[in-house]
Short mmCIF file of C-alpha atoms in Angstrom, two decimals:
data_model
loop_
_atom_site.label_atom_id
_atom_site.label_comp_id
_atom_site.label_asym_id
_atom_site.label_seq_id
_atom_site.Cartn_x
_atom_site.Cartn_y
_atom_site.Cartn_z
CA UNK A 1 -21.98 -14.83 1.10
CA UNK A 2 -23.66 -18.22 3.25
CA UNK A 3 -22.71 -18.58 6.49
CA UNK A 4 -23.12 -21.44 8.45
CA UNK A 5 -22.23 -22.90 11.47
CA UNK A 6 -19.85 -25.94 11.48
CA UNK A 7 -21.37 -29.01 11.77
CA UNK A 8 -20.40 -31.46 13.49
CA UNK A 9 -19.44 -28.73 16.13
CA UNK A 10 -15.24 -29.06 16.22
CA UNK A 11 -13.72 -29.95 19.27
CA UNK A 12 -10.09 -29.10 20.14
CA UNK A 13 -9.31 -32.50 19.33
CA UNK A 14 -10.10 -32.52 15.70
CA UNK A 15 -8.75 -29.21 15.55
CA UNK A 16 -5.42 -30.23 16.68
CA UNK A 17 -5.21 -33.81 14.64
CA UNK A 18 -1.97 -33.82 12.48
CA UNK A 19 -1.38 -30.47 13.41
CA UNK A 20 1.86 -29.39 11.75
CA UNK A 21 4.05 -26.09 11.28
CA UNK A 22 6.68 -26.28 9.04
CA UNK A 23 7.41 -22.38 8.94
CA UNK A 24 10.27 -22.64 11.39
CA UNK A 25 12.03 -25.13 9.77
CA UNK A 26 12.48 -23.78 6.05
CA UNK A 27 15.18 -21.85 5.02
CA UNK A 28 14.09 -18.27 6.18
CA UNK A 29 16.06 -16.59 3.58
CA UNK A 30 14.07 -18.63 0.95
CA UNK A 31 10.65 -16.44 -0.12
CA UNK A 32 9.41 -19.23 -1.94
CA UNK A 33 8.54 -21.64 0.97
CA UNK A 34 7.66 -19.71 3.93
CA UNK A 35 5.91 -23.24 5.33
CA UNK A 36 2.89 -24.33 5.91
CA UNK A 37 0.32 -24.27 8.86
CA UNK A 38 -2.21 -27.24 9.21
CA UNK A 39 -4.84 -29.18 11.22
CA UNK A 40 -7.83 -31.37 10.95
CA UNK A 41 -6.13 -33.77 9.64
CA UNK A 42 -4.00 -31.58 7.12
CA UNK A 43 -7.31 -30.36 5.46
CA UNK A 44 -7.15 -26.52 7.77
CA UNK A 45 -4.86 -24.15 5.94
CA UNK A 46 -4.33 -22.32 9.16
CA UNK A 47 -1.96 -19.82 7.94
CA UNK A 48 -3.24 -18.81 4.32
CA UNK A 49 -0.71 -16.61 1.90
CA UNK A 50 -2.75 -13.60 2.80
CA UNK A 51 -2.48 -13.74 6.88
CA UNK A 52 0.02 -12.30 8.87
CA UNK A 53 3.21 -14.46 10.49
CA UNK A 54 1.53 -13.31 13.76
CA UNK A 55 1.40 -15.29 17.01
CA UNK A 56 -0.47 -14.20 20.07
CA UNK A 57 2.54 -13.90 23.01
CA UNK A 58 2.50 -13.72 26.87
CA UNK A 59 -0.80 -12.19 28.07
CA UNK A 60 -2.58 -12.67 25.24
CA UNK A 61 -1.47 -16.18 24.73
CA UNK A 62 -2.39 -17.46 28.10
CA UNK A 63 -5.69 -15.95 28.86
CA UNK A 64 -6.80 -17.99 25.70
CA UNK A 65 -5.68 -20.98 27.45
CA UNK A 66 -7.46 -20.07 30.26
CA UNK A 67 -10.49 -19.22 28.80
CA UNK A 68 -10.63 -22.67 27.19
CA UNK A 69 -9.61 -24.24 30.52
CA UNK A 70 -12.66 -22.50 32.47
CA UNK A 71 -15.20 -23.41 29.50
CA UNK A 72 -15.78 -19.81 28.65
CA UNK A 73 -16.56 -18.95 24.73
CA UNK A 74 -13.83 -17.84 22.82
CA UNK A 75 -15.42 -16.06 20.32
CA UNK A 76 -16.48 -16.98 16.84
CA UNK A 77 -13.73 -18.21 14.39
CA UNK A 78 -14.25 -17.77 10.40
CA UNK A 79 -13.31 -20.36 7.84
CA UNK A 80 -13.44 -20.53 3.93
CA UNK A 81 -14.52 -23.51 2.49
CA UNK A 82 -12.31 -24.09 -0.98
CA UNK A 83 -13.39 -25.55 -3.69
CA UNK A 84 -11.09 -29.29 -2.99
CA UNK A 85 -13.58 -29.61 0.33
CA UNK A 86 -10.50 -28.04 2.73
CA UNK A 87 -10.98 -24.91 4.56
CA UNK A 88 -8.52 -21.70 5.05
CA UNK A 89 -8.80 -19.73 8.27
CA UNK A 90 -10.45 -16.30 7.84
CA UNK A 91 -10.40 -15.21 11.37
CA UNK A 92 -9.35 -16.64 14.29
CA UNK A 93 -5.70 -18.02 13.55
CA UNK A 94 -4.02 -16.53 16.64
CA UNK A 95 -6.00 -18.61 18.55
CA UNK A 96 -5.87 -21.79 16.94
CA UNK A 97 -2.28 -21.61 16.81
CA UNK A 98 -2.28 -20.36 20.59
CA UNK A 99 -4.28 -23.92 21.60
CA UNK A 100 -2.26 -26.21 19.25
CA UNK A 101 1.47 -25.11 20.21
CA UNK A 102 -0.07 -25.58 24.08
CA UNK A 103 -2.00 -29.26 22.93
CA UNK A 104 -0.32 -30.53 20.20
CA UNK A 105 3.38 -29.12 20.39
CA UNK A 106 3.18 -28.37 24.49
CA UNK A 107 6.22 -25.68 23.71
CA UNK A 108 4.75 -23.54 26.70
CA UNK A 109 3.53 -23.79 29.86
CA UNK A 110 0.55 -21.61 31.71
CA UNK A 111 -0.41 -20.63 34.86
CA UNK A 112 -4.05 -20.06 35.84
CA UNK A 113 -5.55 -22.91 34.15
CA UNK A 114 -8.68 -25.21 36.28
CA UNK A 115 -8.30 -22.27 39.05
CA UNK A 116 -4.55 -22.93 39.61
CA UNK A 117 -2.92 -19.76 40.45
CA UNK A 118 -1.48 -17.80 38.12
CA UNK A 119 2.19 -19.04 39.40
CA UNK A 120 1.20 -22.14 39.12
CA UNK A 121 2.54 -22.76 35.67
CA UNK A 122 1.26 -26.05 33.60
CA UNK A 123 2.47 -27.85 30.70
CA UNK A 124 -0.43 -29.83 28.87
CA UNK A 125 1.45 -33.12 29.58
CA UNK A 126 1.33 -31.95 33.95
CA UNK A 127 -2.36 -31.98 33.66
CA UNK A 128 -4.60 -34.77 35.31
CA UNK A 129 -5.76 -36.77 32.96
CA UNK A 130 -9.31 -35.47 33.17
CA UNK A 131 -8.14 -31.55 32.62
CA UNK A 132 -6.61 -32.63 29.63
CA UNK A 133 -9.45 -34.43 28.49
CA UNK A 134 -11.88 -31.08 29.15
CA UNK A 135 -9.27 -29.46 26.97
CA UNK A 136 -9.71 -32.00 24.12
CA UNK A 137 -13.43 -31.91 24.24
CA UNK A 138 -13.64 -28.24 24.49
CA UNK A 139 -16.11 -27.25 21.17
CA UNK A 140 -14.98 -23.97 19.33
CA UNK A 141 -17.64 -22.00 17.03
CA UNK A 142 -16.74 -22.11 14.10
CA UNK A 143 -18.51 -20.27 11.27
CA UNK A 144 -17.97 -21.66 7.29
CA UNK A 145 -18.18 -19.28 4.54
CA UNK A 146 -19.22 -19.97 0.93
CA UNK A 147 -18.90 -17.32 -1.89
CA UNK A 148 -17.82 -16.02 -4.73
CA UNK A 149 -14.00 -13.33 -5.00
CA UNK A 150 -16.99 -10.51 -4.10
CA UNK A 151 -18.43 -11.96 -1.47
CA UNK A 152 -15.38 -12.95 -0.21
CA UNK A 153 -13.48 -9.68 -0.27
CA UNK A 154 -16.12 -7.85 1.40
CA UNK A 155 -16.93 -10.31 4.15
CA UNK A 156 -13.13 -10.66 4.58
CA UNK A 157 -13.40 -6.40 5.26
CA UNK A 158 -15.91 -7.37 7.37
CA UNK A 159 -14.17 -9.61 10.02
CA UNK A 160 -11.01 -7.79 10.14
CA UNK A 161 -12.78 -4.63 11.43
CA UNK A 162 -10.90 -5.23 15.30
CA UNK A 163 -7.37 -5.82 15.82
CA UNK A 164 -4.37 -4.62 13.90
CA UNK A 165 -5.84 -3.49 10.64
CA UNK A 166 -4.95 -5.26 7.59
CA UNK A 167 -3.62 -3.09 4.53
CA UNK A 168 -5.96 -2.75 1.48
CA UNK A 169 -3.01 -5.16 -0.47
CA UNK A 170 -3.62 -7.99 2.32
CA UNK A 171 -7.01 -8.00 1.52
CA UNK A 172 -6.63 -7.87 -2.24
CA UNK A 173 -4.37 -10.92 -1.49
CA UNK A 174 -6.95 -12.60 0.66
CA UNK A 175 -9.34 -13.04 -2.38
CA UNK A 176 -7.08 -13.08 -5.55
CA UNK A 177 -4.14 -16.05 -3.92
CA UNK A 178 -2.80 -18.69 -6.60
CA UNK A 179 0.32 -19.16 -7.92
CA UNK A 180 0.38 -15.69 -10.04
CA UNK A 181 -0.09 -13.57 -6.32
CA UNK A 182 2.66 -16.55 -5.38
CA UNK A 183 4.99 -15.42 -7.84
CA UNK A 184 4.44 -12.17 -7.12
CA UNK A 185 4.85 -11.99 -3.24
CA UNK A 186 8.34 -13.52 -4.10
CA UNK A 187 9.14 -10.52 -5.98
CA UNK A 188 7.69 -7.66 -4.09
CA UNK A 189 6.54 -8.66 -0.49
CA UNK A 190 9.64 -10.02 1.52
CA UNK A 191 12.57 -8.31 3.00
CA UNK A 192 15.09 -6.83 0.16
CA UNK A 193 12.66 -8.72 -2.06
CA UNK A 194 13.57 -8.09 -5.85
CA UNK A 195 11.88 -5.62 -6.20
CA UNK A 196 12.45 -3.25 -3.12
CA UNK A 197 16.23 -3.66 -4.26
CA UNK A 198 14.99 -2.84 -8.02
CA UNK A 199 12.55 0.21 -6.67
CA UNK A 200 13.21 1.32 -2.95
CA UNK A 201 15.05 4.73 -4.57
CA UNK A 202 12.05 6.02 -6.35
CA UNK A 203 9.65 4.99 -3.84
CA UNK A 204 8.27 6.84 -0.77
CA UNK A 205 10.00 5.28 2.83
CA UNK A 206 6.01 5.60 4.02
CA UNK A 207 5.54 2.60 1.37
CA UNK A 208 6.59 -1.05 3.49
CA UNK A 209 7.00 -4.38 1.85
CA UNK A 210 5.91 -6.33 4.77
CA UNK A 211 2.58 -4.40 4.22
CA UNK A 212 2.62 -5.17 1.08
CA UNK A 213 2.67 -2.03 -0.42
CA UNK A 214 5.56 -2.42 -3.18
CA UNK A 215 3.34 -5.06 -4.52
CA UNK A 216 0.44 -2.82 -4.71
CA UNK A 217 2.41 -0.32 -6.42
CA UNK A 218 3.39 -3.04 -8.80
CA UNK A 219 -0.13 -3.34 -9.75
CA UNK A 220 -1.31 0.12 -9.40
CA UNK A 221 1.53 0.74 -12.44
CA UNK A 222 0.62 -2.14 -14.35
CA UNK A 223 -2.99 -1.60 -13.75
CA UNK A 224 -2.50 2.04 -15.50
CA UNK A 225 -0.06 0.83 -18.20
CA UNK A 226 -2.39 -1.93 -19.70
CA UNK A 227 -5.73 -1.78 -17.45
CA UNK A 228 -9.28 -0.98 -19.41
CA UNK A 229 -9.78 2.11 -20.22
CA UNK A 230 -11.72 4.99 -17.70
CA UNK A 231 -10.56 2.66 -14.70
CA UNK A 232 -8.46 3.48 -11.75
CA UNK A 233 -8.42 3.12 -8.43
CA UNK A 234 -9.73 0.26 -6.48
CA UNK A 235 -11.45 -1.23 -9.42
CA UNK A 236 -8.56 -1.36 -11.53
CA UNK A 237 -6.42 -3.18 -8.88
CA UNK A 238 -8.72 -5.81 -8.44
CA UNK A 239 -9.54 -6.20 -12.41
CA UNK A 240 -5.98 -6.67 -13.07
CA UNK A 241 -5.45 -9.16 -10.23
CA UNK A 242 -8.56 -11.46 -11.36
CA UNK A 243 -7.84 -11.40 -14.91
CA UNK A 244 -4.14 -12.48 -14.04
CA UNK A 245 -4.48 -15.01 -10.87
CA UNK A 246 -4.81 -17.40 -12.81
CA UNK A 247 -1.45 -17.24 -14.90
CA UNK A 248 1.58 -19.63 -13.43
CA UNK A 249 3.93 -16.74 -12.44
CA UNK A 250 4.08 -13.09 -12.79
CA UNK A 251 6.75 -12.30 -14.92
CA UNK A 252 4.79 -9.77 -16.97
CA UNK A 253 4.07 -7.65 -13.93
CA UNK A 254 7.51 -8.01 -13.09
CA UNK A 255 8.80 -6.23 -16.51
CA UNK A 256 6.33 -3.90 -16.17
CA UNK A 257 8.11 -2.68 -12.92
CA UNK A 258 11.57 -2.76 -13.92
CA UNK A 259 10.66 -0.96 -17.43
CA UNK A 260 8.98 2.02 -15.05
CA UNK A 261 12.47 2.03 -13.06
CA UNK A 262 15.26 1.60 -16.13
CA UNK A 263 13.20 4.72 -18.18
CA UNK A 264 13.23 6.71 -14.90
CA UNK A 265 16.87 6.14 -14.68
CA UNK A 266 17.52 6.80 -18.29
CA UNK A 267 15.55 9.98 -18.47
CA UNK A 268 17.13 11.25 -14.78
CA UNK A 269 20.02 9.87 -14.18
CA UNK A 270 21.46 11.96 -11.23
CA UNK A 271 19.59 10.76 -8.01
CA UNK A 272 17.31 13.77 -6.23
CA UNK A 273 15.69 12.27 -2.76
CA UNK A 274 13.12 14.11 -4.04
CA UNK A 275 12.69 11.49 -6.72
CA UNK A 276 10.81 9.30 -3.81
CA UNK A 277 7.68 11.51 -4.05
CA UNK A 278 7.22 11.53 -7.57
CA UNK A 279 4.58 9.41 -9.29
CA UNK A 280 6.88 7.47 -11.92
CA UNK A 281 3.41 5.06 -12.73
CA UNK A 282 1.65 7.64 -14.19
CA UNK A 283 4.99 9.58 -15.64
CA UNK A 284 5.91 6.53 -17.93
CA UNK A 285 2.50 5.51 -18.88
CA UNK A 286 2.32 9.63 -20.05
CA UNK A 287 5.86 9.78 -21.05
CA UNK A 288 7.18 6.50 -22.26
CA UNK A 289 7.28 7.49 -25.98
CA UNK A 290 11.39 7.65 -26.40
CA UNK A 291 11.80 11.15 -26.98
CA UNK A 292 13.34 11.99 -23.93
CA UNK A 293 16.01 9.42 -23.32
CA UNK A 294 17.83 12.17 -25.57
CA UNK A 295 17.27 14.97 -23.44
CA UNK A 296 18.57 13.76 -20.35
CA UNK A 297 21.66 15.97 -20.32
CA UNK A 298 19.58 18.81 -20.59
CA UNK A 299 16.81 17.80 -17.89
CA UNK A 300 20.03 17.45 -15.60
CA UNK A 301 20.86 20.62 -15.51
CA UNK A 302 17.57 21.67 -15.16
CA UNK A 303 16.60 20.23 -12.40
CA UNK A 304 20.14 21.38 -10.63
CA UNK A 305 18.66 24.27 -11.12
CA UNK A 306 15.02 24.06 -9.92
CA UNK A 307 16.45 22.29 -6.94
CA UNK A 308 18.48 25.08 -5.79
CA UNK A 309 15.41 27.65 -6.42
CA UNK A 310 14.15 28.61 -3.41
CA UNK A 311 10.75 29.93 -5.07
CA UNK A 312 9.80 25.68 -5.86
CA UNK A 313 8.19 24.05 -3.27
CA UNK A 314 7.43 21.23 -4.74
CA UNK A 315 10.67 19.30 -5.63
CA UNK A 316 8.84 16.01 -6.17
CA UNK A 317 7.25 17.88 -9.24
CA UNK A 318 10.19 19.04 -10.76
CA UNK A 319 10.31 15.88 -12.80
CA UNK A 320 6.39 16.47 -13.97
CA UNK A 321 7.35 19.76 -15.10
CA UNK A 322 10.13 18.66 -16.77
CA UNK A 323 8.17 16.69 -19.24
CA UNK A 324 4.98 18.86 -19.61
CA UNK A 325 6.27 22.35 -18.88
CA UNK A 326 3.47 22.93 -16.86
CA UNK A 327 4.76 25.27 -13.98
CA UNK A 328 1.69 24.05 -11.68
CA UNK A 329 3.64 21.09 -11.04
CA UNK A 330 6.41 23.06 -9.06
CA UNK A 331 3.75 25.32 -6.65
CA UNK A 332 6.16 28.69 -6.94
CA UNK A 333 5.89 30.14 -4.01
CA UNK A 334 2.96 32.36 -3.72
CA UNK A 335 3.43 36.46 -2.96
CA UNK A 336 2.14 37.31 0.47
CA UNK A 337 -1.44 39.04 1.62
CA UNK A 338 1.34 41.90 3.16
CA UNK A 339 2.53 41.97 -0.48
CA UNK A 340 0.00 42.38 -2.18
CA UNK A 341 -1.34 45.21 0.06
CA UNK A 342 1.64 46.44 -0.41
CA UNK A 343 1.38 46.67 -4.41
CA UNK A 344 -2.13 47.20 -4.10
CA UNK A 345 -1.36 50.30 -2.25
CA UNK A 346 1.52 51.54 -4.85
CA UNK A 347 -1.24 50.84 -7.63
CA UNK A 348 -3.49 53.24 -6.30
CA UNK A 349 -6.06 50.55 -6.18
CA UNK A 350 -6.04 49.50 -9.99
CA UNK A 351 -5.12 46.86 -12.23
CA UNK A 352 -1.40 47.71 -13.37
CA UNK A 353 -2.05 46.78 -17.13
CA UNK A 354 -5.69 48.29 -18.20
CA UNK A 355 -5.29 51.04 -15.09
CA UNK A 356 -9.07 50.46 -14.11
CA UNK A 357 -9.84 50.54 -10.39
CA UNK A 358 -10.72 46.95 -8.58
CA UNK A 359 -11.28 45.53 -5.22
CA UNK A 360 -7.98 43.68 -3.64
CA UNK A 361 -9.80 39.95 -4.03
CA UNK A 362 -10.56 40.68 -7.69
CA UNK A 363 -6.38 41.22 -8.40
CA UNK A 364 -4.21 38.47 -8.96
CA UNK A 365 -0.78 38.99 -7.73
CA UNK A 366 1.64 38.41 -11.02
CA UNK A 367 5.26 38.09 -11.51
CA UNK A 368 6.19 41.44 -13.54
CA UNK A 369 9.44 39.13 -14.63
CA UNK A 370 8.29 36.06 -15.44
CA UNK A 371 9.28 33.16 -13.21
CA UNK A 372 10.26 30.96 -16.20
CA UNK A 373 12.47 34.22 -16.92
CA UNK A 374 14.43 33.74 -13.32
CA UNK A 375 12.03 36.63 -11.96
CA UNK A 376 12.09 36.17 -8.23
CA UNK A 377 9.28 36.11 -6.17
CA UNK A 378 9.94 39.27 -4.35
CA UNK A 379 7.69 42.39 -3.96
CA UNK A 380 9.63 44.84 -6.18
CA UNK A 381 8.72 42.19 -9.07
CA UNK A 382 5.25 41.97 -8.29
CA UNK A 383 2.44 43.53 -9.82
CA UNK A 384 -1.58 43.14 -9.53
CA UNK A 385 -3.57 42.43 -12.42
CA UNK A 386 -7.28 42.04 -12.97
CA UNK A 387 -8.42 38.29 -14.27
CA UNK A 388 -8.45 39.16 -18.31
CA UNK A 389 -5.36 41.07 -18.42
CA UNK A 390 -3.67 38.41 -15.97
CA UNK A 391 -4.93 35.85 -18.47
CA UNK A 392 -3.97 37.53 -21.85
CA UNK A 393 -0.55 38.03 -20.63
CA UNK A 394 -0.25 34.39 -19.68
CA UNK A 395 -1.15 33.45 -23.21
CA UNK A 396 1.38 35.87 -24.43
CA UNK A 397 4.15 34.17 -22.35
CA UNK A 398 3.02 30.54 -23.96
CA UNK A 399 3.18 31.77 -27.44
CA UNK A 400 6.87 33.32 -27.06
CA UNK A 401 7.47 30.14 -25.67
CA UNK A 402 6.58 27.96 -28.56
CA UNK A 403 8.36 29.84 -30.98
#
């Protein structure tokens, strides 16, 4: 990434010629034009897609008047250069904004400014003509960056280390903008957005849409549905986003989501809370095949079942062991260390199936009635067996059960 100083150093002035905000006069309710921030003469993007509707307020707001008023530094602002000549503000858009509304729009006053007291509030227009004229002159250090989507991403990381910490979608979004990421914040990143209506049932509260996380789980299924092979993760977030920010809308990622929520709702029909905590990406990538669109009758009453059993702790993974049979998915409840002293005691120290003596740790505590079997997890139907005999009779139980 270069990094250079802006040259000719920028003065408030140019900073604040044709300054315009149009955010608070578009229809709010209208995702598709949240407005536009500008200055320098309309070529500053001061608001880019990926930062925050965030405005520095009372204390904050004035003490960066002050600061500018006194001729202190302000700190060192970062700007992208694009690739029409404009710039987009990296860092530092809580303060330009701050100075503009004061210069440009004069929608507040503030006290403290040229060693006025504090309660003796100003409006840029009240100042003498030469205090308004330090203001105007006042030079702001202003860094340029130049990079490539690599580059950019991790310098972005880099600058947003202080402050309110951006999530790892706002960052995606910083680097991969367009009219695809467009598109796709219309869908997924606004307030009943599309897709919170679509999804919000089968996805965890802890996930917000202001944060941007529906859209990441957009991608994160999407990513795993059609992404190269052997990736995950990170990587195959930001592969799918720079092989598709180019496209004019996202329409396929769109499908993808509501194809993830309409098999979900075919296969399980009847609505579990517990449904929130599953992970549906990974189920219908696995599961997707058709087969068990039939069976949903008989999942139901299933799960009515698992929910009620007191020996599952995991409900979220009711639905994963649904579809594989695998009973790891449900953690049973565990027998206690008092339990299995207990049985290890009534065993006379051995292994209940070959009757050779072993130490406690080398028993594993086993359900004499199977769980799958509605054994309970409950010491009179608990035994202790040694690791081989533990594991034939576990192979036992899987070859009944294919039969």
């Amino acid at each position: 990434m270069k990094t250079k100083a802006f040259n000719p150093p920028m003065s408030v002035a140019r900073l604040v010629d044709g300054y315009q905000d149009t955010t608070r006069t578009v229809n709010q309710e209208d995702s598709s034009d949240p407005g536009r921030i500008v200055g320098l003469g309309g070529k500053l993007n001061i608001r880019p897609p990926y930062q925050r509707n965030f405005v520095y307020e009372g204390g904050d707001l004035h003490e960066v008047l002050r600061t500018v008023s006194h001729g202190h530094p302000l700190g060192v602002m970062y700007w992208m250069k694009n690739a029409d000549g404009g710039y987009e503000v990296l860092d530092g858009q809580q303060r330009i904004i701050s100075i503009a509304q004061f210069v440009a729009e004069q929608r507040f006053s503030c006290g403290g400014l040229f060693g006025y007291a504090k309660d003796e509030v100003k409006t840029f227009g009240s100042l003498a003509a030469a205090e308004q004229q330090a203001i105007m002159n006042y030079q702001l250090l202003i860094y340029v960056c130049e990079g490539d989507d690599r580059e950019r991403e991790e310098w972005f990381k880099t600058i947003n280390i202080k402050g309110k910490e951006l999530s790892d979608q706002e960052r995606r979004n910083a680097i991969y903008h367009g009219a695809w990421l467009d598109d796709a914040k219309e869908r997924f990143s606004w307030n009943n957005c599309p897709g919170y209506r679509k999804g919000h049932p089968y996805i965890s509260g802890a996930v917000k849409v202001n944060r941007q996380g529906y859209l990441q789980k957009a991608i994160e299924w999407a990513a795993r549905g059609g992404g190269r092979a052997g990736q995950s993760g990170e990587a195959a977030l930001t592969d799918y986003m720079a092989k598709h920010r180019n496209k004019k809308d996202a329409k396929a990622l769109w499908s993808y989501f509501c194809a993830v929520i309409d098999w979900v709702e075919a296969v399980f029909p009847e609505y579990f809370p517990a449904m929130k905590s599953a992970d549906w990406g990974e189920l219908y990538h696995q599961h997707k095949d058709g087969k068990h669109e039939a069976k949903a009758k008989k999942y139901a009453a299933r799960i009515k079942k698992l929910m009620a059993d007191e020996d599952v702790s995991s409900k979220a993974g009711i639905y994963e062991y649904i579809l594989t049979r695998h009973e790891r998915h449900l953690n049973i409840r565990a027998f206690t260390d008092v339990d299995r002293q207990s049985v290890f005691a009534r065993q006379n120290k051995k292994c209940n199936a070959c009757n050779k003596p072993f130490a406690l740790k080398k028993l594993q505590a086993d359900h004499i009635r199977p769980w799958s079997e509605n054994g309970p997890t409950i010491l009179d139907n608990c035994q202790l067996l040694c690791t081989e005999c533990h594991a034939d009779k576990t192979t036992k139980q899987t070859r009944e059960r294919k039969k």
